[in-house]
Tab-separated table of C-alpha atoms in Angstrom:
chain	number	residue	atom	x	y	z
A	207	UNK	CA	-9.861	16.069	-35.542
A	208	UNK	CA	-8.638	18.542	-33.011
A	209	UNK	CA	-9.462	17.712	-29.327
A	210	UNK	CA	-10.592	20.270	-26.692
A	211	UNK	CA	-8.343	23.180	-26.866
A	212	UNK	CA	-7.654	25.208	-23.605
A	213	UNK	CA	-5.768	28.303	-23.311
A	214	UNK	CA	-3.782	29.493	-21.788
A	215	UNK	CA	-1.791	26.399	-20.520
A	216	UNK	CA	-0.304	28.270	-17.852
A	217	UNK	CA	-1.373	31.500	-16.235
A	218	UNK	CA	0.296	33.481	-13.323
A	219	UNK	CA	-1.844	36.399	-11.651
A	220	UNK	CA	-1.368	38.517	-8.732
A	221	UNK	CA	-3.934	38.565	-5.824
A	222	UNK	CA	-6.522	40.761	-6.839
A	223	UNK	CA	-6.296	40.390	-10.549
A	224	UNK	CA	-8.470	38.458	-13.146
A	225	UNK	CA	-7.927	35.344	-15.048
A	226	UNK	CA	-9.581	34.474	-18.061
A	227	UNK	CA	-9.543	30.772	-19.324
A	228	UNK	CA	-10.688	30.011	-22.649
A	229	UNK	CA	-11.837	26.578	-23.955
A	230	UNK	CA	-12.938	25.331	-27.704
A	231	UNK	CA	-14.777	22.193	-27.597
A	232	UNK	CA	-14.291	19.463	-30.076
A	233	UNK	CA	-15.881	19.791	-33.294
A	234	UNK	CA	-19.507	19.126	-33.361
A	235	UNK	CA	-19.712	19.065	-29.475
A	236	UNK	CA	-22.320	21.735	-28.136
A	237	UNK	CA	-21.694	20.937	-24.510
A	238	UNK	CA	-19.004	22.215	-22.422
A	239	UNK	CA	-18.112	21.461	-18.658
A	240	UNK	CA	-15.656	23.070	-16.490
A	241	UNK	CA	-13.934	21.509	-13.720
A	242	UNK	CA	-11.250	22.240	-11.141
A	243	UNK	CA	-8.691	20.115	-9.766
A	244	UNK	CA	-7.105	21.308	-6.665
A	245	UNK	CA	-3.483	19.731	-5.432
A	246	UNK	CA	-4.223	16.572	-3.645
A	247	UNK	CA	-7.948	16.444	-4.757
A	248	UNK	CA	-9.745	15.132	-7.233
A	249	UNK	CA	-11.676	17.113	-10.035
A	250	UNK	CA	-14.713	18.879	-9.002
A	251	UNK	CA	-17.598	19.814	-11.129
A	252	UNK	CA	-18.109	23.946	-11.668
A	253	UNK	CA	-20.400	24.360	-14.486
A	254	UNK	CA	-22.217	23.038	-17.383
A	255	UNK	CA	-22.935	25.071	-20.468
A	256	UNK	CA	-24.573	25.069	-23.968
A	257	UNK	CA	-24.591	27.715	-26.322
A	258	UNK	CA	-25.828	30.664	-24.884
A	259	UNK	CA	-26.960	28.985	-22.037
A	260	UNK	CA	-25.756	27.854	-18.366
A	261	UNK	CA	-27.518	24.691	-17.861
A	262	UNK	CA	-26.254	23.620	-14.273
A	263	UNK	CA	-23.697	26.081	-12.282
A	264	UNK	CA	-24.255	24.357	-8.986
A	265	UNK	CA	-20.453	23.977	-8.367
A	266	UNK	CA	-19.626	27.506	-9.108
A	267	UNK	CA	-18.491	29.605	-6.089
A	268	UNK	CA	-20.983	32.130	-5.344
A	269	UNK	CA	-18.895	35.140	-6.016
A	270	UNK	CA	-15.982	36.036	-8.667
A	271	UNK	CA	-16.676	33.360	-10.603
A	272	UNK	CA	-18.492	33.333	-13.985
A	273	UNK	CA	-18.648	31.450	-17.146
A	274	UNK	CA	-20.147	31.830	-20.462
A	275	UNK	CA	-20.433	29.784	-23.917
A	276	UNK	CA	-21.335	32.563	-26.476
A	277	UNK	CA	-22.960	32.010	-29.796
A	278	UNK	CA	-19.725	32.347	-31.603
A	279	UNK	CA	-16.352	31.723	-29.945
A	280	UNK	CA	-14.933	29.794	-27.018
A	281	UNK	CA	-16.326	29.182	-23.757
A	282	UNK	CA	-14.859	31.659	-21.056
A	283	UNK	CA	-14.311	30.960	-17.504
A	284	UNK	CA	-13.571	34.012	-15.685
A	285	UNK	CA	-12.229	34.585	-11.992
A	286	UNK	CA	-12.537	37.997	-10.782
A	287	UNK	CA	-10.056	39.190	-7.799
A	288	UNK	CA	-8.307	36.244	-7.693
A	289	UNK	CA	-6.983	34.690	-4.303
A	290	UNK	CA	-4.186	32.174	-3.563
A	291	UNK	CA	-6.925	29.522	-3.026
A	292	UNK	CA	-8.093	29.893	-6.675
A	293	UNK	CA	-4.537	28.116	-7.760
A	294	UNK	CA	-5.362	25.073	-9.432
A	295	UNK	CA	-5.701	23.324	-12.677
A	296	UNK	CA	-8.999	24.122	-14.516
A	297	UNK	CA	-10.070	21.675	-17.109
A	298	UNK	CA	-12.634	21.958	-19.717
A	299	UNK	CA	-14.500	19.188	-21.196
A	300	UNK	CA	-16.933	18.598	-23.914
A	301	UNK	CA	-19.526	16.071	-25.107
A	302	UNK	CA	-21.648	15.969	-28.415
A	303	UNK	CA	-25.146	16.274	-28.237
A	304	UNK	CA	-27.045	13.194	-26.723
A	305	UNK	CA	-29.595	11.887	-29.038
A	306	UNK	CA	-32.971	11.524	-27.552
A	307	UNK	CA	-33.281	8.147	-26.023
A	308	UNK	CA	-29.857	7.337	-26.758
A	309	UNK	CA	-27.244	5.579	-24.401
A	310	UNK	CA	-25.379	7.975	-21.879
A	311	UNK	CA	-21.727	6.640	-21.581
A	312	UNK	CA	-20.423	9.374	-19.424
A	313	UNK	CA	-17.657	10.328	-21.731
A	314	UNK	CA	-16.424	13.768	-21.541
A	315	UNK	CA	-13.510	14.681	-23.529
A	316	UNK	CA	-11.231	16.771	-21.600
A	317	UNK	CA	-8.746	19.430	-22.366
A	318	UNK	CA	-5.109	19.299	-21.289
A	319	UNK	CA	-6.027	22.186	-18.514
A	320	UNK	CA	-5.151	25.466	-17.687
A	321	UNK	CA	-2.709	25.845	-14.847
A	322	UNK	CA	-3.565	29.120	-12.787
A	323	UNK	CA	-1.099	30.228	-10.006
A	324	UNK	CA	-1.858	33.188	-8.032
A	325	UNK	CA	1.083	34.880	-6.332
B	144	UNK	CA	-17.880	12.329	4.602
B	145	UNK	CA	-16.754	12.663	1.060
B	146	UNK	CA	-19.336	11.425	-1.564
B	147	UNK	CA	-16.584	9.273	-3.315
B	148	UNK	CA	-13.525	7.870	-1.549
B	149	UNK	CA	-10.678	6.565	-3.425
B	150	UNK	CA	-6.953	5.871	-1.827
B	151	UNK	CA	-4.349	8.240	-3.559
B	152	UNK	CA	-1.575	5.594	-3.024
B	153	UNK	CA	0.884	5.653	-4.841
B	154	UNK	CA	0.635	2.308	-5.633
B	155	UNK	CA	3.842	0.732	-6.979
B	156	UNK	CA	3.652	-2.786	-8.875
B	157	UNK	CA	6.230	-4.751	-11.146
B	158	UNK	CA	5.394	-5.080	-14.882
B	159	UNK	CA	2.978	-8.076	-15.293
B	160	UNK	CA	1.182	-7.723	-12.089
B	161	UNK	CA	-2.581	-7.601	-11.647
B	162	UNK	CA	-3.619	-4.211	-10.207
B	163	UNK	CA	-6.649	-3.687	-8.211
B	164	UNK	CA	-8.011	-0.053	-7.823
B	165	UNK	CA	-11.069	0.540	-5.868
B	166	UNK	CA	-13.541	3.418	-4.792
B	167	UNK	CA	-16.430	3.455	-2.314
B	168	UNK	CA	-19.337	5.771	-2.343
B	169	UNK	CA	-22.185	7.135	-0.322
B	170	UNK	CA	-24.909	8.327	-2.734
B	171	UNK	CA	-27.152	5.157	-3.561
B	172	UNK	CA	-28.476	7.595	-6.381
B	173	UNK	CA	-25.453	7.085	-8.493
B	174	UNK	CA	-26.029	4.675	-11.232
B	175	UNK	CA	-23.295	5.468	-13.834
B	176	UNK	CA	-19.815	4.582	-13.053
B	177	UNK	CA	-16.674	5.416	-14.900
B	178	UNK	CA	-13.065	5.273	-14.634
B	179	UNK	CA	-10.718	7.631	-16.341
B	180	UNK	CA	-7.070	7.553	-16.521
B	181	UNK	CA	-5.040	10.959	-16.485
B	182	UNK	CA	-1.239	10.939	-17.378
B	183	UNK	CA	0.992	13.547	-15.743
B	184	UNK	CA	0.018	17.139	-16.794
B	185	UNK	CA	-2.718	15.782	-19.381
B	186	UNK	CA	-6.689	15.926	-19.100
B	187	UNK	CA	-8.369	12.752	-17.955
B	188	UNK	CA	-9.427	10.120	-20.810
B	189	UNK	CA	-12.466	7.804	-20.382
B	190	UNK	CA	-11.186	4.037	-19.716
B	191	UNK	CA	-14.549	2.300	-18.659
B	192	UNK	CA	-18.088	2.851	-18.364
B	193	UNK	CA	-20.522	0.824	-16.416
B	194	UNK	CA	-24.028	1.360	-15.951
B	195	UNK	CA	-25.575	-0.015	-12.668
B	196	UNK	CA	-24.390	-3.353	-11.308
B	197	UNK	CA	-22.187	-5.829	-12.746
B	198	UNK	CA	-18.783	-6.458	-14.799
B	199	UNK	CA	-17.434	-5.035	-17.976
B	200	UNK	CA	-14.221	-6.256	-19.710
B	201	UNK	CA	-12.172	-4.629	-22.330
B	202	UNK	CA	-8.939	-6.069	-23.018
B	203	UNK	CA	-6.616	-6.126	-20.113
B	204	UNK	CA	-9.344	-3.843	-18.156
B	205	UNK	CA	-12.093	-5.145	-16.183
B	206	UNK	CA	-14.633	-2.748	-14.330
B	207	UNK	CA	-16.756	-4.080	-11.342
B	208	UNK	CA	-19.632	-2.485	-9.734
B	209	UNK	CA	-21.092	-3.750	-6.532
B	210	UNK	CA	-23.951	-1.187	-5.624
B	211	UNK	CA	-25.127	-3.229	-2.617
B	212	UNK	CA	-21.985	-2.318	-1.041
B	213	UNK	CA	-21.329	0.830	-2.956
B	214	UNK	CA	-18.079	-0.383	-4.049
B	215	UNK	CA	-16.406	-0.205	-7.483
B	216	UNK	CA	-13.234	-1.744	-8.938
B	217	UNK	CA	-11.099	-1.673	-11.990
B	218	UNK	CA	-8.865	-4.539	-12.440
B	219	UNK	CA	-5.515	-4.356	-14.915
B	220	UNK	CA	-4.345	-7.435	-15.771
B	221	UNK	CA	-0.563	-7.851	-17.106
B	222	UNK	CA	0.086	-4.350	-16.105
B	223	UNK	CA	2.824	-2.577	-18.347
B	224	UNK	CA	4.724	0.661	-17.555
B	225	UNK	CA	2.799	2.589	-19.991
B	226	UNK	CA	-0.163	1.995	-17.315
B	227	UNK	CA	1.769	4.254	-15.097
B	228	UNK	CA	-0.892	7.340	-14.685
B	229	UNK	CA	-3.467	8.396	-11.990
B	230	UNK	CA	-6.810	6.602	-12.009
B	231	UNK	CA	-9.781	8.177	-11.383
B	232	UNK	CA	-13.132	6.781	-10.494
B	233	UNK	CA	-16.116	8.931	-11.449
B	234	UNK	CA	-19.770	8.435	-10.951
B	235	UNK	CA	-23.262	10.258	-11.715
B	236	UNK	CA	-26.794	9.980	-10.560
B	237	UNK	CA	-29.586	9.382	-13.076
B	238	UNK	CA	-31.060	12.735	-12.857
B	239	UNK	CA	-27.318	14.212	-13.952
B	240	UNK	CA	-26.964	11.826	-16.459
B	241	UNK	CA	-27.846	14.350	-19.058
B	242	UNK	CA	-25.454	17.187	-17.479
B	243	UNK	CA	-21.916	15.577	-17.298
B	244	UNK	CA	-21.984	16.357	-13.889
B	245	UNK	CA	-19.444	13.685	-12.469
B	246	UNK	CA	-18.610	13.096	-9.030
B	247	UNK	CA	-14.718	11.934	-9.076
B	248	UNK	CA	-12.793	10.219	-6.655
B	249	UNK	CA	-9.322	11.801	-5.523
B	250	UNK	CA	-7.621	9.416	-8.003
B	251	UNK	CA	-5.060	6.773	-7.399
B	252	UNK	CA	-1.724	7.087	-8.922
B	253	UNK	CA	-0.193	4.033	-10.287
B	254	UNK	CA	3.383	3.135	-11.123
B	255	UNK	CA	4.198	-0.043	-12.992
B	256	UNK	CA	8.063	-0.844	-12.896
B	257	UNK	CA	9.663	-2.625	-15.710
């Protein structure tokens, strides 16, 4: 059973270019989350998506960043007109549907991350 | 002030030592407390989960939550070189329990020397 798959693992972009990061959740998981890890900082929540819906985007920067999780295919985190401050590791995580009344364990299954470097 | 404070270390201990890792937090709405382990260049993986206050033990690992002090701990007994990793505390408020919106500490880097 494959885990959360992220690609590319490493991406180099020049300032002003676009970065697209892809994430395929674990089989059977319908919830996808994106987190960003800046150097010397912890993981920061960005967005939570279910198929074709953005549930919580309270951690997304207001400009240049967008995310989607289409009915078919992987989730995409898109960063337009990248700047050097966007250099970070971007982690995708997934979780299974939570059964009504079922326990919440806080377990997110993380991918190995996509490391973006902006020159 | 950050919502969750965690000493980044690094913390270096000899094999077999007892390790104590800690986080403090400021948001009294946090109800779910987790410890994730992250090996270098890998994604985090869940180690321990605790709801509200109390202790939880799993093998060599014990998680403690003291909500009155807004303080959580992870203890590792008989530490092994394979425990060398970054340990991240994470928390979630009840209202966010369904969203996977976790607030992470900065992470403590642990090195266990043989």
